[in-house]
Amino acid sequence: ETGVTQSPTHLIKTRGQQVTLRCSSQSGHNTVSWYQQALGQGPQFIFQYYREEENGRGNFPPRFSGLQFPNYSSELNVNALELDDSALYLCASSTEGFETQYFGPGTRLLVL
Amino acid sequence: GNSVTQMEGPVTLSEEAFLTINCTYTATGYPSLFWYVQYPGEGLQLLLKATKADDKGSNKGFEATYRKETTSFHLEKGSVQVSDSAVYFCALSDQGDSNYQLIWGAGTKLIIKP
């Protein structure tokens, strides 16, 4: 059974740029959630995707957007990067109707 | 809204000591409760969970009991090892109209000295 994978592992961008992060869900999981974890803090829910549609969103501005593909993999896109977007971005997969989420290793984004 | 509060760290213990990390929650309804662990430079790993009142989750010597009357889910281990050094997060599931999202505590860093 393949676990959740994310790419890239690390990324450095400058303010104003755009970034795309990728996530492959665990085998058999059809739901993907994205979280932002700032240094020294707990994760914050960004949004969730199910059946290629956004299925819930946290308190993040519209410049955070996402996609889910037919194979259940997902992308997180962030436009107009700000310094405060520097964080570890975590992807988690789960099965519809089940609460337990399984996390990937994360992508560490640094915005300069 | 729903929230999770954890004891502040770091918690520093000697090897073989008894561990308690406190977690309390505020929630409407009856959420499931989770403990996740994050080792340095890694993502989050599910450690244990409990889905209803009085349930006890356990894994790798760690235990936590869902206490509805005290709205708590404290993490315990009888004898810690150096390899248990990590950040521990308590979380609850928040059910929206059609999804579950996790609400997290701020994390407690655990340092075990040999």
Short mmCIF file of C-alpha atoms in Angstrom, two decimals:
data_model
loop_
_atom_site.label_atom_id
_atom_site.label_comp_id
_atom_site.label_asym_id
_atom_site.label_seq_id
_atom_site.Cartn_x
_atom_site.Cartn_y
_atom_site.Cartn_z
CA GLU A 1 0.00 0.00 0.00
CA THR A 2 1.47 3.34 -1.07
CA GLY A 3 1.30 6.16 1.43
CA VAL A 4 0.69 9.84 0.81
CA THR A 5 3.45 11.49 -1.20
CA GLN A 6 4.15 15.17 -1.79
CA SER A 7 6.40 17.11 -4.10
CA PRO A 8 8.61 19.01 -4.01
CA THR A 9 10.07 18.54 -0.52
CA HIS A 10 11.49 22.05 -0.36
CA LEU A 11 10.88 25.20 -2.34
CA ILE A 12 12.18 28.77 -2.27
CA LYS A 13 10.19 31.55 -3.93
CA THR A 14 10.16 35.33 -3.85
CA ARG A 15 7.30 37.56 -2.81
CA GLY A 16 4.67 37.97 -5.56
CA GLN A 17 5.48 34.70 -7.30
CA GLN A 18 3.13 31.76 -7.73
CA VAL A 19 3.69 28.20 -6.53
CA THR A 20 2.12 24.78 -7.16
CA LEU A 21 2.45 21.94 -4.68
CA ARG A 22 1.48 18.36 -5.48
CA CYS A 23 0.05 15.47 -3.51
CA SER A 24 -0.71 11.85 -4.32
CA SER A 25 -3.23 10.28 -2.01
CA GLN A 26 -2.91 6.93 -0.31
CA SER A 27 -4.20 4.00 -2.32
CA GLY A 28 -7.99 3.70 -1.96
CA HIS A 29 -8.47 7.20 -0.57
CA ASN A 30 -10.71 9.62 -2.49
CA THR A 31 -10.50 12.73 -0.30
CA VAL A 32 -7.57 15.11 0.04
CA SER A 33 -7.16 17.86 2.63
CA TRP A 34 -4.48 20.55 2.70
CA TYR A 35 -3.07 22.18 5.82
CA GLN A 36 -0.61 24.99 6.46
CA GLN A 37 1.74 24.59 9.42
CA ALA A 38 3.71 27.66 10.43
CA LEU A 39 6.88 27.13 12.44
CA GLY A 40 6.11 26.12 16.02
CA GLN A 41 2.35 25.97 15.49
CA GLY A 42 -0.31 23.40 14.80
CA PRO A 43 -1.64 22.88 11.29
CA GLN A 44 -4.39 25.11 9.93
CA PHE A 45 -7.01 23.69 7.55
CA ILE A 46 -6.87 25.25 4.08
CA PHE A 47 -9.41 23.20 2.12
CA GLN A 48 -10.54 19.72 1.21
CA TYR A 49 -11.24 18.11 -2.16
CA TYR A 50 -13.62 15.26 -2.88
CA ARG A 51 -14.71 14.06 -6.33
CA GLU A 52 -12.70 16.88 -7.92
CA GLU A 53 -14.72 19.55 -6.10
CA GLU A 54 -13.78 21.77 -3.15
CA ASN A 55 -15.58 20.27 -0.18
CA GLY A 56 -14.92 22.69 2.66
CA ARG A 57 -12.54 25.59 3.17
CA GLY A 58 -10.79 27.18 6.11
CA ASN A 59 -10.03 30.83 6.67
CA PHE A 60 -7.65 31.34 3.75
CA PRO A 61 -7.92 33.95 0.97
CA PRO A 62 -8.89 33.09 -2.63
CA ARG A 63 -5.27 33.24 -3.77
CA PHE A 64 -5.05 29.76 -2.22
CA SER A 65 -6.70 27.44 -4.70
CA GLY A 66 -6.62 23.78 -5.52
CA LEU A 67 -7.46 20.98 -7.88
CA GLN A 68 -8.21 17.30 -7.56
CA PHE A 69 -7.71 14.95 -10.49
CA PRO A 70 -9.65 11.80 -11.46
CA ASN A 71 -6.93 9.65 -9.85
CA TYR A 72 -7.55 11.59 -6.59
CA SER A 73 -4.19 13.32 -6.64
CA SER A 74 -4.30 17.03 -5.85
CA GLU A 75 -2.54 20.34 -6.31
CA LEU A 76 -2.38 23.38 -4.08
CA ASN A 77 -1.74 26.68 -5.86
CA VAL A 78 -0.80 29.89 -4.13
CA ASN A 79 -0.72 33.15 -6.10
CA ALA A 80 0.91 36.44 -5.16
CA LEU A 81 3.07 34.86 -2.48
CA GLU A 82 3.58 36.77 0.75
CA LEU A 83 6.33 36.38 3.34
CA ASP A 84 3.77 34.92 5.79
CA ASP A 85 3.08 32.07 3.37
CA SER A 86 6.40 30.55 4.46
CA ALA A 87 5.37 27.30 6.15
CA LEU A 88 5.19 23.53 5.91
CA TYR A 89 2.28 22.54 3.65
CA LEU A 90 0.77 19.20 4.53
CA CYS A 91 -1.49 17.04 2.44
CA ALA A 92 -3.68 14.39 4.04
CA SER A 93 -5.81 11.74 2.42
CA SER A 94 -8.85 9.93 3.73
CA THR A 95 -11.90 8.04 2.60
CA GLU A 96 -15.28 9.72 2.25
CA GLY A 97 -17.21 9.57 5.48
CA PHE A 98 -14.18 8.51 7.54
CA GLU A 99 -12.52 10.92 9.92
CA THR A 100 -9.01 9.50 10.07
CA GLN A 101 -6.56 11.36 7.86
CA TYR A 102 -3.13 10.16 6.79
CA PHE A 103 -0.45 12.72 6.12
CA GLY A 104 2.36 13.09 3.65
CA PRO A 105 5.82 14.35 4.63
CA GLY A 106 4.98 17.92 3.63
CA THR A 107 6.47 20.59 1.37
CA ARG A 108 8.49 23.28 3.10
CA LEU A 109 7.99 26.62 1.35
CA LEU A 110 10.20 29.62 2.02
CA VAL A 111 9.15 32.99 0.61
CA LEU A 112 11.88 35.62 0.47
CA GLY B 1 -16.32 27.16 17.54
CA ASN B 2 -14.49 23.96 18.27
CA SER B 3 -11.00 24.20 19.72
CA VAL B 4 -8.19 22.17 21.28
CA THR B 5 -5.85 23.27 24.05
CA GLN B 6 -2.63 21.44 24.88
CA MET B 7 -0.12 21.93 27.64
CA GLU B 8 2.77 24.11 26.63
CA GLY B 9 6.17 22.60 26.09
CA PRO B 10 8.82 21.72 25.98
CA VAL B 11 8.35 18.80 28.32
CA THR B 12 11.72 17.36 29.33
CA LEU B 13 11.93 13.93 30.95
CA SER B 14 14.54 11.30 31.65
CA GLU B 15 14.39 7.95 29.93
CA GLU B 16 11.93 5.51 31.58
CA ALA B 17 9.94 8.33 33.20
CA PHE B 18 6.13 8.47 33.13
CA LEU B 19 4.66 10.83 30.56
CA THR B 20 1.46 12.83 30.60
CA ILE B 21 0.62 15.47 27.99
CA ASN B 22 -2.63 17.23 28.75
CA CYS B 23 -5.23 17.96 26.09
CA THR B 24 -8.66 19.49 26.58
CA TYR B 25 -11.21 20.37 23.96
CA THR B 26 -14.31 22.44 23.30
CA ALA B 27 -16.77 20.99 20.84
CA THR B 28 -20.40 20.80 19.91
CA GLY B 29 -21.56 17.30 19.28
CA TYR B 30 -19.36 14.26 19.72
CA PRO B 31 -16.14 14.57 17.74
CA SER B 32 -13.50 11.90 17.39
CA LEU B 33 -10.20 12.72 19.08
CA PHE B 34 -6.70 12.07 17.82
CA TRP B 35 -3.07 12.23 18.81
CA TYR B 36 -0.55 12.75 16.04
CA VAL B 37 3.24 12.78 16.37
CA GLN B 38 5.73 14.76 14.31
CA TYR B 39 9.36 13.72 14.36
CA PRO B 40 11.99 16.32 13.40
CA GLY B 41 11.82 17.20 9.72
CA GLU B 42 8.91 14.88 9.03
CA GLY B 43 5.16 15.03 8.46
CA LEU B 44 2.44 14.00 10.90
CA GLN B 45 1.87 10.38 11.88
CA LEU B 46 -1.35 9.17 13.46
CA LEU B 47 -0.47 7.83 16.91
CA LEU B 48 -3.89 6.88 18.28
CA LYS B 49 -7.54 7.84 18.20
CA ALA B 50 -10.82 7.45 20.06
CA THR B 51 -14.23 7.87 18.51
CA LYS B 52 -16.60 8.03 21.48
CA ALA B 53 -16.75 8.75 25.18
CA ASP B 54 -14.80 6.32 27.41
CA ASP B 55 -12.97 4.84 24.44
CA LYS B 56 -9.27 4.28 25.01
CA GLY B 57 -6.89 4.63 22.09
CA SER B 58 -3.50 2.95 22.34
CA ASN B 59 -0.42 2.42 20.21
CA LYS B 60 3.33 1.88 20.81
CA GLY B 61 2.84 2.05 24.59
CA PHE B 62 0.94 5.35 24.42
CA GLU B 63 -2.64 5.59 25.68
CA ALA B 64 -5.37 8.22 25.83
CA THR B 65 -8.94 7.98 27.11
CA TYR B 66 -11.81 10.06 25.74
CA ARG B 67 -13.31 11.76 28.82
CA LYS B 68 -16.53 13.54 27.94
CA GLU B 69 -17.20 14.71 31.50
CA THR B 70 -13.87 16.58 31.67
CA THR B 71 -13.61 17.21 27.90
CA SER B 72 -10.10 15.79 27.96
CA PHE B 73 -7.93 13.37 26.01
CA HIS B 74 -4.63 13.26 27.89
CA LEU B 75 -1.74 11.29 26.37
CA GLU B 76 0.16 8.93 28.68
CA LYS B 77 3.05 6.51 28.46
CA GLY B 78 4.45 4.48 31.31
CA SER B 79 8.13 4.51 30.34
CA VAL B 80 9.43 6.88 27.69
CA GLN B 81 12.44 6.31 25.46
CA VAL B 82 14.83 8.73 23.78
CA SER B 83 13.20 7.77 20.46
CA ASP B 84 9.90 9.26 21.71
CA SER B 85 11.37 12.76 21.42
CA ALA B 86 9.08 14.58 19.01
CA VAL B 87 6.22 17.09 18.87
CA TYR B 88 2.82 15.69 19.83
CA PHE B 89 -0.42 17.19 18.53
CA CYS B 90 -3.91 16.66 19.88
CA ALA B 91 -6.72 17.12 17.37
CA LEU B 92 -10.46 16.70 17.02
CA SER B 93 -12.56 16.06 13.96
CA ASP B 94 -14.93 18.84 13.08
CA GLN B 95 -17.78 17.68 10.89
CA GLY B 96 -19.01 20.19 8.36
CA ASP B 97 -21.91 19.70 5.98
CA SER B 98 -20.13 17.05 3.99
CA ASN B 99 -16.61 16.68 5.25
CA TYR B 100 -14.40 16.25 8.24
CA GLN B 101 -11.58 18.62 9.00
CA LEU B 102 -9.15 18.40 11.87
CA ILE B 103 -8.88 21.11 14.50
CA TRP B 104 -5.45 21.10 16.12
CA GLY B 105 -3.77 22.05 19.33
CA ALA B 106 -0.52 24.01 19.16
CA GLY B 107 1.61 20.95 19.83
CA THR B 108 3.78 19.90 22.75
CA LYS B 109 7.46 19.29 22.23
CA LEU B 110 8.76 16.29 24.18
CA ILE B 111 12.47 15.92 24.93
CA ILE B 112 13.70 12.69 26.46
CA LYS B 113 17.21 12.67 27.93
CA PRO B 114 19.21 9.44 28.28
#
